[in-house]
């Protein structure tokens, strides 16, 4: 373990993993930080997704960091340790951390489905988790509808499903191999249902749009994804539930995402502090007392 992550005597911070898999993960991350820093500024300026970084992540097992060890992953399942790894990456490039967060959280939620879900979903989860562990799958979530309308899942008279609509703010989309898409069902004479379907990237009618023009996180690959009557295999309909129903699995997934994402913003804050400290230390004369105090307490 690198000395940078030696356990302090006080309460553990986000530089200190709490589990053995977490320590392995953070040491692997350290190896990639110099290269991430090199490309961060240009990638952000030109809205270029760091594909090479994620290819390197795949080779080192980082794309399967939260995949259970039994399925070939690193087996990181502690939210603190996931946040610690994201914080470390975010000090080098926030966009890379935000995109990687998508993959790490999907590993955690799929691992739960593999252990506790319905049998068809367990089989689907295992297939994806093994691919993630091998660096072959990048799994995105497509949740938020585009302002132009609601994404709709329909079923024809023969029972075949299709998906149409558009999702926005889909991070890691440029390298996404699979998309979990949330949609509303539409069937005459039936109440609306909320569904989640899994679509491989090569599904006919699926398009990842190159339209991200954000003010920040410009290299995160956060794009719109469009669906034009995409055929959906019945085995890839992960869930269907009445609109408005309470769903613990959905809430748990949102909690996993929100908690681990705190690592991204902690890393951003740390990087900002380091920049400020370097500027004061490298300047001429004595820095203002107020600035010195602010740095001392952060």
PDB file of C-alpha atoms in Angstrom:
ATOM      1  CA  UNK A   1       0.000   0.000   0.000  1.00  0.00           C
ATOM      2  CA  UNK A   2       1.346   3.444  -0.862  1.00  0.00           C
ATOM      3  CA  UNK A   3       2.326   5.704   2.021  1.00  0.00           C
ATOM      4  CA  UNK A   4      -0.058   8.339   0.673  1.00  0.00           C
ATOM      5  CA  UNK A   5      -2.955   6.249   1.941  1.00  0.00           C
ATOM      6  CA  UNK A   6      -1.519   5.245   5.336  1.00  0.00           C
ATOM      7  CA  UNK A   7      -4.272   5.145   7.943  1.00  0.00           C
ATOM      8  CA  UNK A   8      -4.333   8.278  10.165  1.00  0.00           C
ATOM      9  CA  UNK A   9      -4.881   8.123  13.899  1.00  0.00           C
ATOM     10  CA  UNK A  10      -8.154  10.061  13.769  1.00  0.00           C
ATOM     11  CA  UNK A  11     -11.388   9.399  11.917  1.00  0.00           C
ATOM     12  CA  UNK A  12     -10.772   7.974   8.444  1.00  0.00           C
ATOM     13  CA  UNK A  13     -11.032  10.423   5.562  1.00  0.00           C
ATOM     14  CA  UNK A  14     -11.561   9.776   1.884  1.00  0.00           C
ATOM     15  CA  UNK A  15      -7.856   9.118   1.413  1.00  0.00           C
ATOM     16  CA  UNK A  16      -8.178   6.073   3.632  1.00  0.00           C
ATOM     17  CA  UNK A  17      -9.980   2.969   2.318  1.00  0.00           C
ATOM     18  CA  UNK A  18     -11.745   0.854   4.912  1.00  0.00           C
ATOM     19  CA  UNK A  19     -11.393  -2.571   3.282  1.00  0.00           C
ATOM     20  CA  UNK A  20      -8.664  -4.618   1.603  1.00  0.00           C
ATOM     21  CA  UNK A  21     -10.355  -4.449  -1.850  1.00  0.00           C
ATOM     22  CA  UNK A  22     -10.660  -0.700  -1.368  1.00  0.00           C
ATOM     23  CA  UNK A  23      -6.923  -0.404  -0.740  1.00  0.00           C
ATOM     24  CA  UNK A  24      -6.175  -2.423  -3.874  1.00  0.00           C
ATOM     25  CA  UNK A  25      -8.481  -0.153  -5.857  1.00  0.00           C
ATOM     26  CA  UNK A  26      -6.915   3.067  -4.621  1.00  0.00           C
ATOM     27  CA  UNK A  27      -3.407   1.820  -5.338  1.00  0.00           C
ATOM     28  CA  UNK A  28      -4.465   0.912  -8.887  1.00  0.00           C
ATOM     29  CA  UNK A  29      -6.007   4.358  -9.299  1.00  0.00           C
ATOM     30  CA  UNK A  30      -2.745   6.035  -8.221  1.00  0.00           C
ATOM     31  CA  UNK A  31      -1.003   4.449 -11.189  1.00  0.00           C
ATOM     32  CA  UNK A  32      -3.344   6.230 -13.633  1.00  0.00           C
ATOM     33  CA  UNK A  33      -3.453   9.710 -12.089  1.00  0.00           C
ATOM     34  CA  UNK A  34      -0.402  11.221 -13.864  1.00  0.00           C
ATOM     35  CA  UNK A  35      -1.760  10.321 -17.298  1.00  0.00           C
ATOM     36  CA  UNK A  36      -5.253  11.536 -16.390  1.00  0.00           C
ATOM     37  CA  UNK A  37      -3.816  14.920 -15.382  1.00  0.00           C
ATOM     38  CA  UNK A  38      -1.883  15.257 -18.644  1.00  0.00           C
ATOM     39  CA  UNK A  39      -5.003  15.229 -20.820  1.00  0.00           C
ATOM     40  CA  UNK A  40      -7.527  16.820 -18.489  1.00  0.00           C
ATOM     41  CA  UNK A  41      -7.210  20.436 -19.606  1.00  0.00           C
ATOM     42  CA  UNK A  42      -7.373  19.793 -23.358  1.00  0.00           C
ATOM     43  CA  UNK A  43     -10.182  17.268 -22.978  1.00  0.00           C
ATOM     44  CA  UNK A  44     -12.250  19.764 -21.020  1.00  0.00           C
ATOM     45  CA  UNK A  45     -11.549  22.618 -23.426  1.00  0.00           C
ATOM     46  CA  UNK A  46     -12.558  20.585 -26.487  1.00  0.00           C
ATOM     47  CA  UNK A  47     -15.253  18.373 -24.892  1.00  0.00           C
ATOM     48  CA  UNK A  48     -13.236  15.239 -25.670  1.00  0.00           C
ATOM     49  CA  UNK A  49     -14.093  12.068 -23.792  1.00  0.00           C
ATOM     50  CA  UNK A  50     -10.912  10.391 -22.420  1.00  0.00           C
ATOM     51  CA  UNK A  51     -11.433   7.081 -24.204  1.00  0.00           C
ATOM     52  CA  UNK A  52      -7.811   6.015 -23.711  1.00  0.00           C
ATOM     53  CA  UNK A  53      -8.138   6.392 -19.953  1.00  0.00           C
ATOM     54  CA  UNK A  54     -11.156   4.106 -19.845  1.00  0.00           C
ATOM     55  CA  UNK A  55      -9.439   1.566 -22.065  1.00  0.00           C
ATOM     56  CA  UNK A  56      -6.569   1.556 -19.570  1.00  0.00           C
ATOM     57  CA  UNK A  57      -9.094   1.242 -16.719  1.00  0.00           C
ATOM     58  CA  UNK A  58     -10.538  -1.817 -18.439  1.00  0.00           C
ATOM     59  CA  UNK A  59      -7.135  -3.485 -18.758  1.00  0.00           C
ATOM     60  CA  UNK A  60      -6.372  -2.913 -15.066  1.00  0.00           C
ATOM     61  CA  UNK A  61      -9.747  -4.170 -13.854  1.00  0.00           C
ATOM     62  CA  UNK A  62     -11.007  -0.742 -12.808  1.00  0.00           C
ATOM     63  CA  UNK A  63     -14.119  -1.014 -14.977  1.00  0.00           C
ATOM     64  CA  UNK A  64     -15.028  -4.033 -12.858  1.00  0.00           C
ATOM     65  CA  UNK A  65     -13.947  -2.599  -9.523  1.00  0.00           C
ATOM     66  CA  UNK A  66     -17.370  -3.066  -7.920  1.00  0.00           C
ATOM     67  CA  UNK A  67     -18.047  -6.422  -9.562  1.00  0.00           C
ATOM     68  CA  UNK A  68     -18.030  -9.274  -6.999  1.00  0.00           C
ATOM     69  CA  UNK A  69     -14.743 -11.172  -6.847  1.00  0.00           C
ATOM     70  CA  UNK A  70     -16.619 -14.394  -7.607  1.00  0.00           C
ATOM     71  CA  UNK A  71     -17.414 -12.975 -11.050  1.00  0.00           C
ATOM     72  CA  UNK A  72     -13.900 -11.722 -11.764  1.00  0.00           C
ATOM     73  CA  UNK A  73     -14.082  -8.207 -10.332  1.00  0.00           C
ATOM     74  CA  UNK A  74     -12.128  -6.469  -7.582  1.00  0.00           C
ATOM     75  CA  UNK A  75     -15.013  -6.972  -5.160  1.00  0.00           C
ATOM     76  CA  UNK A  76     -15.186  -3.408  -3.809  1.00  0.00           C
ATOM     77  CA  UNK A  77     -18.590  -3.116  -2.140  1.00  0.00           C
ATOM     78  CA  UNK A  78     -18.078  -0.461   0.551  1.00  0.00           C
ATOM     79  CA  UNK A  79     -19.555   2.908  -0.448  1.00  0.00           C
ATOM     80  CA  UNK A  80     -16.816   4.766   1.438  1.00  0.00           C
ATOM     81  CA  UNK A  81     -14.122   3.020  -0.606  1.00  0.00           C
ATOM     82  CA  UNK A  82     -15.897   3.764  -3.892  1.00  0.00           C
ATOM     83  CA  UNK A  83     -16.156   7.427  -2.898  1.00  0.00           C
ATOM     84  CA  UNK A  84     -12.454   7.431  -1.938  1.00  0.00           C
ATOM     85  CA  UNK A  85     -11.432   6.154  -5.378  1.00  0.00           C
ATOM     86  CA  UNK A  86     -13.661   8.718  -7.094  1.00  0.00           C
ATOM     87  CA  UNK A  87     -12.235  11.515  -4.938  1.00  0.00           C
ATOM     88  CA  UNK A  88      -8.721  10.533  -5.935  1.00  0.00           C
ATOM     89  CA  UNK A  89      -9.566  10.576  -9.653  1.00  0.00           C
ATOM     90  CA  UNK A  90     -11.477  13.852  -9.306  1.00  0.00           C
ATOM     91  CA  UNK A  91      -8.371  15.625  -8.005  1.00  0.00           C
ATOM     92  CA  UNK A  92      -6.867  14.909 -11.431  1.00  0.00           C
ATOM     93  CA  UNK A  93      -9.982  15.301 -13.612  1.00  0.00           C
ATOM     94  CA  UNK A  94     -13.553  15.722 -12.435  1.00  0.00           C
ATOM     95  CA  UNK A  95     -15.011  14.630 -15.782  1.00  0.00           C
ATOM     96  CA  UNK A  96     -13.248  11.280 -15.685  1.00  0.00           C
ATOM     97  CA  UNK A  97     -14.436  10.722 -12.122  1.00  0.00           C
ATOM     98  CA  UNK A  98     -18.048  11.566 -12.985  1.00  0.00           C
ATOM     99  CA  UNK A  99     -18.102   9.171 -15.937  1.00  0.00           C
ATOM    100  CA  UNK A 100     -16.403   6.369 -13.977  1.00  0.00           C
ATOM    101  CA  UNK A 101     -18.946   6.885 -11.186  1.00  0.00           C
ATOM    102  CA  UNK A 102     -21.620   5.602 -13.595  1.00  0.00           C
ATOM    103  CA  UNK A 103     -19.809   2.297 -14.053  1.00  0.00           C
ATOM    104  CA  UNK A 104     -18.968   1.817 -10.376  1.00  0.00           C
ATOM    105  CA  UNK A 105     -22.540   2.402  -9.230  1.00  0.00           C
ATOM    106  CA  UNK A 106     -23.906   0.079 -11.875  1.00  0.00           C
ATOM    107  CA  UNK A 107     -21.587  -2.631 -10.600  1.00  0.00           C
ATOM    108  CA  UNK A 108     -22.949  -2.183  -7.077  1.00  0.00           C
ATOM    109  CA  UNK A 109     -26.611  -2.300  -8.105  1.00  0.00           C
ATOM    110  CA  UNK A 110     -26.128  -5.206 -10.509  1.00  0.00           C
ATOM    111  CA  UNK A 111     -24.281  -7.125  -7.793  1.00  0.00           C
ATOM    112  CA  UNK A 112     -27.347  -6.742  -5.574  1.00  0.00           C
ATOM    113  CA  UNK A 113     -29.600  -7.998  -8.380  1.00  0.00           C
ATOM    114  CA  UNK A 114     -27.261 -10.943  -8.968  1.00  0.00           C
ATOM    115  CA  UNK A 115     -27.562 -11.954  -5.331  1.00  0.00           C
ATOM    116  CA  UNK A 116     -31.189 -11.075  -4.586  1.00  0.00           C
ATOM    117  CA  UNK A 117     -33.119 -10.341  -7.785  1.00  0.00           C
ATOM    118  CA  UNK A 118     -35.621 -12.390  -9.737  1.00  0.00           C
ATOM    119  CA  UNK A 119     -34.107 -15.308 -11.621  1.00  0.00           C
ATOM    120  CA  UNK A 120     -34.233 -13.756 -15.132  1.00  0.00           C
ATOM    121  CA  UNK A 121     -32.692 -10.541 -13.806  1.00  0.00           C
ATOM    122  CA  UNK A 122     -30.014 -12.472 -11.920  1.00  0.00           C
ATOM    123  CA  UNK A 123     -28.941 -14.165 -15.146  1.00  0.00           C
ATOM    124  CA  UNK A 124     -28.833 -10.826 -16.968  1.00  0.00           C
ATOM    125  CA  UNK A 125     -26.897  -9.219 -14.118  1.00  0.00           C
ATOM    126  CA  UNK A 126     -24.295 -11.980 -14.076  1.00  0.00           C
ATOM    127  CA  UNK A 127     -23.679 -11.671 -17.797  1.00  0.00           C
ATOM    128  CA  UNK A 128     -23.139  -7.926 -17.538  1.00  0.00           C
ATOM    129  CA  UNK A 129     -20.992  -8.141 -14.419  1.00  0.00           C
ATOM    130  CA  UNK A 130     -18.660 -10.676 -16.007  1.00  0.00           C
ATOM    131  CA  UNK A 131     -18.311  -8.433 -19.067  1.00  0.00           C
ATOM    132  CA  UNK A 132     -17.614  -5.421 -16.859  1.00  0.00           C
ATOM    133  CA  UNK A 133     -14.943  -7.348 -14.972  1.00  0.00           C
ATOM    134  CA  UNK A 134     -13.287  -8.219 -18.276  1.00  0.00           C
ATOM    135  CA  UNK A 135     -13.293  -4.582 -19.389  1.00  0.00           C
ATOM    136  CA  UNK A 136     -15.726  -5.346 -22.204  1.00  0.00           C
ATOM    137  CA  UNK A 137     -18.859  -3.594 -20.927  1.00  0.00           C
ATOM    138  CA  UNK A 138     -19.493   0.049 -20.047  1.00  0.00           C
ATOM    139  CA  UNK A 139     -23.027   0.277 -18.669  1.00  0.00           C
ATOM    140  CA  UNK A 140     -24.856   3.606 -18.681  1.00  0.00           C
ATOM    141  CA  UNK A 141     -28.077   4.706 -17.055  1.00  0.00           C
ATOM    142  CA  UNK A 142     -30.576   6.640 -19.186  1.00  0.00           C
ATOM    143  CA  UNK A 143     -33.093   8.054 -16.711  1.00  0.00           C
ATOM    144  CA  UNK A 144     -33.939  11.683 -17.438  1.00  0.00           C
ATOM    145  CA  UNK A 145     -36.274  12.364 -20.351  1.00  0.00           C
ATOM    146  CA  UNK A 146     -35.298  14.987 -22.895  1.00  0.00           C
ATOM    147  CA  UNK A 147     -37.472  18.132 -22.745  1.00  0.00           C
ATOM    148  CA  UNK A 148     -38.969  17.161 -26.107  1.00  0.00           C
ATOM    149  CA  UNK A 149     -41.082  14.380 -24.622  1.00  0.00           C
ATOM    150  CA  UNK A 150     -41.529  11.183 -22.635  1.00  0.00           C
ATOM    151  CA  UNK A 151     -39.680   7.994 -23.578  1.00  0.00           C
ATOM    152  CA  UNK A 152     -42.309   5.334 -24.270  1.00  0.00           C
ATOM    153  CA  UNK A 153     -42.187   1.539 -24.200  1.00  0.00           C
ATOM    154  CA  UNK A 154     -44.908  -0.044 -26.321  1.00  0.00           C
ATOM    155  CA  UNK A 155     -46.031  -3.603 -27.032  1.00  0.00           C
ATOM    156  CA  UNK A 156     -47.767  -4.637 -30.234  1.00  0.00           C
ATOM    157  CA  UNK A 157     -50.501  -7.247 -30.697  1.00  0.00           C
ATOM    158  CA  UNK A 158     -47.923 -10.014 -31.043  1.00  0.00           C
ATOM    159  CA  UNK A 159     -46.333  -9.097 -27.697  1.00  0.00           C
ATOM    160  CA  UNK A 160     -43.166  -7.546 -29.119  1.00  0.00           C
ATOM    161  CA  UNK A 161     -41.758  -4.526 -27.306  1.00  0.00           C
ATOM    162  CA  UNK A 162     -40.275  -1.355 -28.812  1.00  0.00           C
ATOM    163  CA  UNK A 163     -38.845   1.851 -27.355  1.00  0.00           C
ATOM    164  CA  UNK A 164     -39.044   5.412 -28.665  1.00  0.00           C
ATOM    165  CA  UNK A 165     -37.971   8.736 -27.211  1.00  0.00           C
ATOM    166  CA  UNK A 166     -34.847  10.503 -26.065  1.00  0.00           C
ATOM    167  CA  UNK A 167     -32.872  10.654 -22.829  1.00  0.00           C
ATOM    168  CA  UNK A 168     -30.588  13.460 -21.716  1.00  0.00           C
ATOM    169  CA  UNK A 169     -27.591  13.770 -19.374  1.00  0.00           C
ATOM    170  CA  UNK A 170     -26.347  10.225 -20.037  1.00  0.00           C
ATOM    171  CA  UNK A 171     -22.744  10.269 -18.792  1.00  0.00           C
ATOM    172  CA  UNK A 172     -20.066   7.954 -20.240  1.00  0.00           C
ATOM    173  CA  UNK A 173     -22.282   7.616 -23.329  1.00  0.00           C
ATOM    174  CA  UNK A 174     -19.467   7.745 -25.954  1.00  0.00           C
ATOM    175  CA  UNK A 175     -18.142   4.350 -24.804  1.00  0.00           C
ATOM    176  CA  UNK A 176     -21.402   2.919 -23.468  1.00  0.00           C
ATOM    177  CA  UNK A 177     -21.970  -0.651 -24.593  1.00  0.00           C
ATOM    178  CA  UNK A 178     -25.293  -1.055 -22.775  1.00  0.00           C
ATOM    179  CA  UNK A 179     -27.981   1.362 -21.604  1.00  0.00           C
ATOM    180  CA  UNK A 180     -30.513   0.854 -18.833  1.00  0.00           C
ATOM    181  CA  UNK A 181     -33.422   2.981 -20.040  1.00  0.00           C
ATOM    182  CA  UNK A 182     -36.357   4.108 -17.909  1.00  0.00           C
ATOM    183  CA  UNK A 183     -39.601   4.490 -19.847  1.00  0.00           C
ATOM    184  CA  UNK A 184     -43.369   4.698 -19.519  1.00  0.00           C
ATOM    185  CA  UNK A 185     -45.550   2.017 -21.072  1.00  0.00           C
ATOM    186  CA  UNK A 186     -48.353   2.973 -23.378  1.00  0.00           C
ATOM    187  CA  UNK A 187     -51.122   0.493 -24.092  1.00  0.00           C
ATOM    188  CA  UNK A 188     -54.748   1.219 -24.926  1.00  0.00           C
ATOM    189  CA  UNK A 189     -57.060   0.394 -22.057  1.00  0.00           C
ATOM    190  CA  UNK A 190     -54.236  -0.302 -19.599  1.00  0.00           C
ATOM    191  CA  UNK A 191     -52.925   1.911 -16.759  1.00  0.00           C
ATOM    192  CA  UNK A 192     -49.480   3.481 -17.298  1.00  0.00           C
ATOM    193  CA  UNK A 193     -46.516   1.476 -16.053  1.00  0.00           C
ATOM    194  CA  UNK A 194     -42.908   2.431 -15.480  1.00  0.00           C
ATOM    195  CA  UNK A 195     -40.398   0.097 -17.069  1.00  0.00           C
ATOM    196  CA  UNK A 196     -36.654  -0.371 -17.140  1.00  0.00           C
ATOM    197  CA  UNK A 197     -35.144  -2.050 -20.189  1.00  0.00           C
ATOM    198  CA  UNK A 198     -31.597  -2.960 -21.151  1.00  0.00           C
ATOM    199  CA  UNK A 199     -30.515  -2.025 -24.660  1.00  0.00           C
ATOM    200  CA  UNK A 200     -27.161  -2.973 -26.212  1.00  0.00           C
ATOM    201  CA  UNK A 201     -25.535  -0.109 -28.107  1.00  0.00           C
ATOM    202  CA  UNK A 202     -25.957  -1.883 -31.463  1.00  0.00           C
ATOM    203  CA  UNK A 203     -29.744  -2.041 -31.102  1.00  0.00           C
ATOM    204  CA  UNK A 204     -31.372  -0.753 -34.338  1.00  0.00           C
ATOM    205  CA  UNK A 205     -32.695   2.761 -33.838  1.00  0.00           C
ATOM    206  CA  UNK A 206     -30.394   3.649 -30.915  1.00  0.00           C
ATOM    207  CA  UNK A 207     -28.244   6.752 -31.460  1.00  0.00           C
ATOM    208  CA  UNK A 208     -25.724   8.398 -29.123  1.00  0.00           C
ATOM    209  CA  UNK A 209     -25.744  12.092 -30.032  1.00  0.00           C
ATOM    210  CA  UNK A 210     -22.637  14.267 -29.994  1.00  0.00           C
ATOM    211  CA  UNK A 211     -24.357  17.297 -28.497  1.00  0.00           C
ATOM    212  CA  UNK A 212     -22.891  17.971 -25.042  1.00  0.00           C
ATOM    213  CA  UNK A 213     -22.333  21.727 -24.541  1.00  0.00           C
ATOM    214  CA  UNK A 214     -22.081  22.007 -20.773  1.00  0.00           C
ATOM    215  CA  UNK A 215     -20.275  24.764 -18.918  1.00  0.00           C
ATOM    216  CA  UNK A 216     -18.462  22.155 -16.852  1.00  0.00           C
ATOM    217  CA  UNK A 217     -17.665  18.443 -16.845  1.00  0.00           C
ATOM    218  CA  UNK A 218     -17.155  18.871 -20.572  1.00  0.00           C
ATOM    219  CA  UNK A 219     -15.123  15.665 -20.960  1.00  0.00           C
ATOM    220  CA  UNK A 220     -17.586  13.443 -19.085  1.00  0.00           C
ATOM    221  CA  UNK A 221     -19.268  12.181 -22.243  1.00  0.00           C
ATOM    222  CA  UNK A 222     -22.638  13.398 -20.980  1.00  0.00           C
ATOM    223  CA  UNK A 223     -24.869  13.237 -24.035  1.00  0.00           C
ATOM    224  CA  UNK A 224     -28.384  12.680 -25.304  1.00  0.00           C
ATOM    225  CA  UNK A 225     -29.338   9.181 -26.422  1.00  0.00           C
ATOM    226  CA  UNK A 226     -32.198   8.781 -28.901  1.00  0.00           C
ATOM    227  CA  UNK A 227     -34.418   5.756 -29.505  1.00  0.00           C
ATOM    228  CA  UNK A 228     -36.385   5.325 -32.722  1.00  0.00           C
ATOM    229  CA  UNK A 229     -38.664   2.286 -32.419  1.00  0.00           C
ATOM    230  CA  UNK A 230     -35.852   0.236 -30.913  1.00  0.00           C
ATOM    231  CA  UNK A 231     -36.825  -3.447 -30.638  1.00  0.00           C
ATOM    232  CA  UNK A 232     -36.605  -4.715 -27.052  1.00  0.00           C
ATOM    233  CA  UNK A 233     -36.235  -8.403 -26.331  1.00  0.00           C
ATOM    234  CA  UNK A 234     -38.687  -9.525 -23.645  1.00  0.00           C
ATOM    235  CA  UNK A 235     -35.787 -10.926 -21.600  1.00  0.00           C
ATOM    236  CA  UNK A 236     -34.301  -7.421 -21.477  1.00  0.00           C
ATOM    237  CA  UNK A 237     -37.363  -5.888 -19.824  1.00  0.00           C
ATOM    238  CA  UNK A 238     -35.830  -5.713 -16.367  1.00  0.00           C
ATOM    239  CA  UNK A 239     -38.831  -4.397 -14.453  1.00  0.00           C
ATOM    240  CA  UNK A 240     -42.393  -3.134 -14.838  1.00  0.00           C
ATOM    241  CA  UNK A 241     -44.286  -1.461 -12.039  1.00  0.00           C
ATOM    242  CA  UNK A 242     -47.383   0.738 -11.736  1.00  0.00           C
ATOM    243  CA  UNK A 243     -46.635   4.433 -12.130  1.00  0.00           C
ATOM    244  CA  UNK A 244     -46.439   6.131  -8.744  1.00  0.00           C
ATOM    245  CA  UNK A 245     -45.739   2.963  -6.754  1.00  0.00           C
ATOM    246  CA  UNK A 246     -43.140   3.043  -4.002  1.00  0.00           C
ATOM    247  CA  UNK A 247     -40.060   1.060  -5.035  1.00  0.00           C
ATOM    248  CA  UNK A 248     -37.258   0.335  -2.585  1.00  0.00           C
ATOM    249  CA  UNK A 249     -34.859  -0.876  -5.282  1.00  0.00           C
ATOM    250  CA  UNK A 250     -35.079   2.429  -7.146  1.00  0.00           C
ATOM    251  CA  UNK A 251     -34.550   4.406  -3.933  1.00  0.00           C
ATOM    252  CA  UNK A 252     -31.588   2.211  -2.989  1.00  0.00           C
ATOM    253  CA  UNK A 253     -29.995   2.773  -6.392  1.00  0.00           C
ATOM    254  CA  UNK A 254     -30.399   6.533  -6.050  1.00  0.00           C
ATOM    255  CA  UNK A 255     -28.860   6.377  -2.578  1.00  0.00           C
ATOM    256  CA  UNK A 256     -25.843   4.410  -3.814  1.00  0.00           C
ATOM    257  CA  UNK A 257     -25.329   6.947  -6.591  1.00  0.00           C
ATOM    258  CA  UNK A 258     -25.726   9.991  -4.342  1.00  0.00           C
ATOM    259  CA  UNK A 259     -23.425   8.774  -1.573  1.00  0.00           C
ATOM    260  CA  UNK A 260     -20.599   7.695  -3.838  1.00  0.00           C
ATOM    261  CA  UNK A 261     -20.879  10.856  -5.946  1.00  0.00           C
ATOM    262  CA  UNK A 262     -19.877  12.851  -2.863  1.00  0.00           C
ATOM    263  CA  UNK A 263     -16.386  11.540  -3.558  1.00  0.00           C
ATOM    264  CA  UNK A 264     -16.335  13.342  -6.913  1.00  0.00           C
ATOM    265  CA  UNK A 265     -17.106  16.696  -5.335  1.00  0.00           C
ATOM    266  CA  UNK A 266     -14.761  16.132  -2.420  1.00  0.00           C
ATOM    267  CA  UNK A 267     -11.988  15.554  -4.951  1.00  0.00           C
ATOM    268  CA  UNK A 268     -12.908  18.749  -6.800  1.00  0.00           C
ATOM    269  CA  UNK A 269     -12.777  20.693  -3.539  1.00  0.00           C
ATOM    270  CA  UNK A 270      -9.395  19.170  -2.671  1.00  0.00           C
ATOM    271  CA  UNK A 271      -7.979  20.105  -6.062  1.00  0.00           C
ATOM    272  CA  UNK A 272      -9.282  23.664  -5.687  1.00  0.00           C
ATOM    273  CA  UNK A 273      -7.654  23.950  -2.270  1.00  0.00           C
ATOM    274  CA  UNK A 274      -4.350  22.610  -3.617  1.00  0.00           C
ATOM    275  CA  UNK A 275      -4.384  25.157  -6.441  1.00  0.00           C
ATOM    276  CA  UNK A 276      -5.063  27.989  -4.009  1.00  0.00           C
ATOM    277  CA  UNK A 277      -2.342  26.835  -1.617  1.00  0.00           C
ATOM    278  CA  UNK A 278       0.208  26.553  -4.435  1.00  0.00           C
ATOM    279  CA  UNK A 279      -0.616  30.063  -5.603  1.00  0.00           C
ATOM    280  CA  UNK A 280      -0.145  31.566  -2.162  1.00  0.00           C
ATOM    281  CA  UNK A 281       3.038  29.643  -1.474  1.00  0.00           C
ATOM    282  CA  UNK A 282       4.496  30.545  -4.844  1.00  0.00           C
ATOM    283  CA  UNK A 283       3.628  34.235  -4.706  1.00  0.00           C
ATOM    284  CA  UNK A 284       5.705  37.128  -3.449  1.00  0.00           C
ATOM    285  CA  UNK A 285       5.056  38.623  -0.073  1.00  0.00           C
ATOM    286  CA  UNK A 286       2.878  37.421   2.743  1.00  0.00           C
ATOM    287  CA  UNK A 287      -0.610  36.177   1.741  1.00  0.00           C
ATOM    288  CA  UNK A 288      -3.628  37.917   3.323  1.00  0.00           C
ATOM    289  CA  UNK A 289      -4.467  36.669   6.802  1.00  0.00           C
ATOM    290  CA  UNK A 290      -8.041  35.834   5.792  1.00  0.00           C
ATOM    291  CA  UNK A 291      -6.839  33.614   2.931  1.00  0.00           C
ATOM    292  CA  UNK A 292      -4.323  31.881   5.188  1.00  0.00           C
ATOM    293  CA  UNK A 293      -7.066  31.190   7.732  1.00  0.00           C
ATOM    294  CA  UNK A 294      -9.418  29.760   5.105  1.00  0.00           C
ATOM    295  CA  UNK A 295      -6.717  27.410   3.815  1.00  0.00           C
ATOM    296  CA  UNK A 296      -5.803  26.331   7.325  1.00  0.00           C
ATOM    297  CA  UNK A 297      -9.318  25.201   8.195  1.00  0.00           C
ATOM    298  CA  UNK A 298     -10.027  23.289   4.965  1.00  0.00           C
TER     299      UNK A 298
END
